[in-house]
């Protein structure tokens, strides 16, 4: 099983990176092949809205690092998208990434990709300074809904709170809880593959 972690934070060693890497660690311990992508190191430009991705089969016409992510997403069985909460929403980096998914979810562009995307599992993991977990719940629920509309199989939405009081790496409670998210992704994938084999035999 291939899992990619997308760290949509400006900080390579910040809370989001630590959190996503913990989930990947849990998955890796169960045998998954994991890769982390740091948006702080990637050049991902905003969608131009040119609809170039609808014309022909060359995909998004912007030649930047999103092309690497399109390829990584296509190969992945599951995606862990981590974002800090900025001004009550996902980071700008995460939003630009989400807009650029337009090129690969369009059925006119690629029905084949859409079919595969439908099977991709997604974990959304947010973190915020504020300790109140209900603070942005409406937005979190809405964002989950958007990714479901984009045909992702949203397995888990976590919101890690209170980062302003204690950074993620100092939080003893997070270690096992986050690793469990990664390991359950792998066990669910295995069970699903096993059931599919039984059904088709
Ligand atoms: C520009 C900016 C806006 C933020 N807005 C919020 C917010 O609306 N609510 C909140 O609880 N935390 C907010 N935070 C705090 C971050 O969500 C928090 O520090 C997070 O852990 C940062 O993750 P990182 O280390 O990956 O950058 C904000 C931080 C910044 C820099």
PDB file of C-alpha atoms and ligand atoms in Angstrom, residues 7-19 82-89 126-132 135-136 160-164 166-168, ligand 1:
ATOM      1  CA  UNK A   7       2.223  18.901   4.395  1.00  0.00           C
ATOM      2  CA  UNK A   8       0.419  22.089   3.435  1.00  0.00           C
ATOM      3  CA  UNK A   9       2.276  24.348   5.837  1.00  0.00           C
ATOM      4  CA  UNK A  10       4.955  26.989   5.255  1.00  0.00           C
ATOM      5  CA  UNK A  11       7.040  25.285   7.966  1.00  0.00           C
ATOM      6  CA  UNK A  12       9.085  22.221   7.133  1.00  0.00           C
ATOM      7  CA  UNK A  13       9.538  21.410  10.806  1.00  0.00           C
ATOM      8  CA  UNK A  14       6.303  22.796  12.206  1.00  0.00           C
ATOM      9  CA  UNK A  15       3.295  21.199  13.834  1.00  0.00           C
ATOM     10  CA  UNK A  16       1.673  20.076  10.588  1.00  0.00           C
ATOM     11  CA  UNK A  17       4.839  18.282   9.468  1.00  0.00           C
ATOM     12  CA  UNK A  18       5.176  16.507  12.809  1.00  0.00           C
ATOM     13  CA  UNK A  19       1.521  15.438  12.821  1.00  0.00           C
ATOM     14  CA  UNK A  82      -2.356  18.084   6.707  1.00  0.00           C
ATOM     15  CA  UNK A  83      -2.970  21.793   7.062  1.00  0.00           C
ATOM     16  CA  UNK A  84      -2.706  24.347   9.821  1.00  0.00           C
ATOM     17  CA  UNK A  85      -5.806  26.434  10.429  1.00  0.00           C
ATOM     18  CA  UNK A  86      -5.136  29.953   9.220  1.00  0.00           C
ATOM     19  CA  UNK A  87      -7.840  32.538   9.797  1.00  0.00           C
ATOM     20  CA  UNK A  88     -10.380  29.816  10.501  1.00  0.00           C
ATOM     21  CA  UNK A  89      -9.697  27.872   7.303  1.00  0.00           C
ATOM     22  CA  UNK A 126      -5.959  20.059  10.718  1.00  0.00           C
ATOM     23  CA  UNK A 127      -4.171  21.711  13.591  1.00  0.00           C
ATOM     24  CA  UNK A 128      -4.844  24.992  15.275  1.00  0.00           C
ATOM     25  CA  UNK A 129      -3.595  27.263  18.038  1.00  0.00           C
ATOM     26  CA  UNK A 130      -6.957  27.570  19.743  1.00  0.00           C
ATOM     27  CA  UNK A 131      -7.775  24.851  22.307  1.00  0.00           C
ATOM     28  CA  UNK A 132     -11.504  24.812  21.440  1.00  0.00           C
ATOM     29  CA  UNK A 135     -14.351  26.533  17.056  1.00  0.00           C
ATOM     30  CA  UNK A 136     -14.216  25.827  13.300  1.00  0.00           C
ATOM     31  CA  UNK A 160      -5.550  18.828  16.723  1.00  0.00           C
ATOM     32  CA  UNK A 161      -6.090  21.786  19.002  1.00  0.00           C
ATOM     33  CA  UNK A 162      -4.131  23.869  21.500  1.00  0.00           C
ATOM     34  CA  UNK A 163      -0.929  24.255  19.490  1.00  0.00           C
ATOM     35  CA  UNK A 164      -0.477  27.726  20.933  1.00  0.00           C
ATOM     36  CA  UNK A 166       2.228  23.249  23.485  1.00  0.00           C
ATOM     37  CA  UNK A 167       3.820  22.334  20.147  1.00  0.00           C
ATOM     38  CA  UNK A 168       2.804  18.973  18.683  1.00  0.00           C
TER      39      UNK A 168
HETATM   40  C1  LIG B   1      -1.453  33.537   9.697  1.00  0.00           C
HETATM   41  C2  LIG B   1      -1.902  32.608  10.784  1.00  0.00           C
HETATM   42  C3  LIG B   1      -3.244  32.471  11.035  1.00  0.00           C
HETATM   43  C4  LIG B   1      -3.685  31.603  12.040  1.00  0.00           C
HETATM   44  N1  LIG B   1      -5.019  31.499  12.279  1.00  0.00           N
HETATM   45  C5  LIG B   1      -5.451  30.683  13.263  1.00  0.00           C
HETATM   46  C6  LIG B   1      -6.843  30.604  13.567  1.00  0.00           C
HETATM   47  O1  LIG B   1      -7.686  31.207  12.917  1.00  0.00           O
HETATM   48  N2  LIG B   1      -7.223  29.796  14.591  1.00  0.00           N
HETATM   49  C7  LIG B   1      -6.317  29.085  15.345  1.00  0.00           C
HETATM   50  O2  LIG B   1      -6.748  28.383  16.256  1.00  0.00           O
HETATM   51  N3  LIG B   1      -4.996  29.119  15.062  1.00  0.00           N
HETATM   52  C8  LIG B   1      -4.550  29.926  14.061  1.00  0.00           C
HETATM   53  N4  LIG B   1      -3.206  29.989  13.786  1.00  0.00           N
HETATM   54  C9  LIG B   1      -2.261  29.117  14.521  1.00  0.00           C
HETATM   55  C10 LIG B   1      -1.850  27.891  13.690  1.00  0.00           C
HETATM   56  O3  LIG B   1      -2.964  27.168  13.227  1.00  0.00           O
HETATM   57  C11 LIG B   1      -0.961  26.959  14.521  1.00  0.00           C
HETATM   58  O4  LIG B   1       0.118  27.656  15.057  1.00  0.00           O
HETATM   59  C12 LIG B   1      -0.467  25.760  13.706  1.00  0.00           C
HETATM   60  O5  LIG B   1      -0.038  24.770  14.617  1.00  0.00           O
HETATM   61  C13 LIG B   1       0.684  26.131  12.759  1.00  0.00           C
HETATM   62  O6  LIG B   1       1.129  24.966  12.079  1.00  0.00           O
HETATM   63  P1  LIG B   1       2.596  24.889  11.444  1.00  0.00           P
HETATM   64  O7  LIG B   1       3.571  24.773  12.601  1.00  0.00           O
HETATM   65  O8  LIG B   1       2.605  23.745  10.548  1.00  0.00           O
HETATM   66  O9  LIG B   1       2.789  26.187  10.715  1.00  0.00           O
HETATM   67  C14 LIG B   1      -2.743  30.868  12.803  1.00  0.00           C
HETATM   68  C15 LIG B   1      -1.371  31.017  12.533  1.00  0.00           C
HETATM   69  C16 LIG B   1      -0.963  31.883  11.544  1.00  0.00           C
HETATM   70  C17 LIG B   1       0.525  32.034  11.263  1.00  0.00           C
END
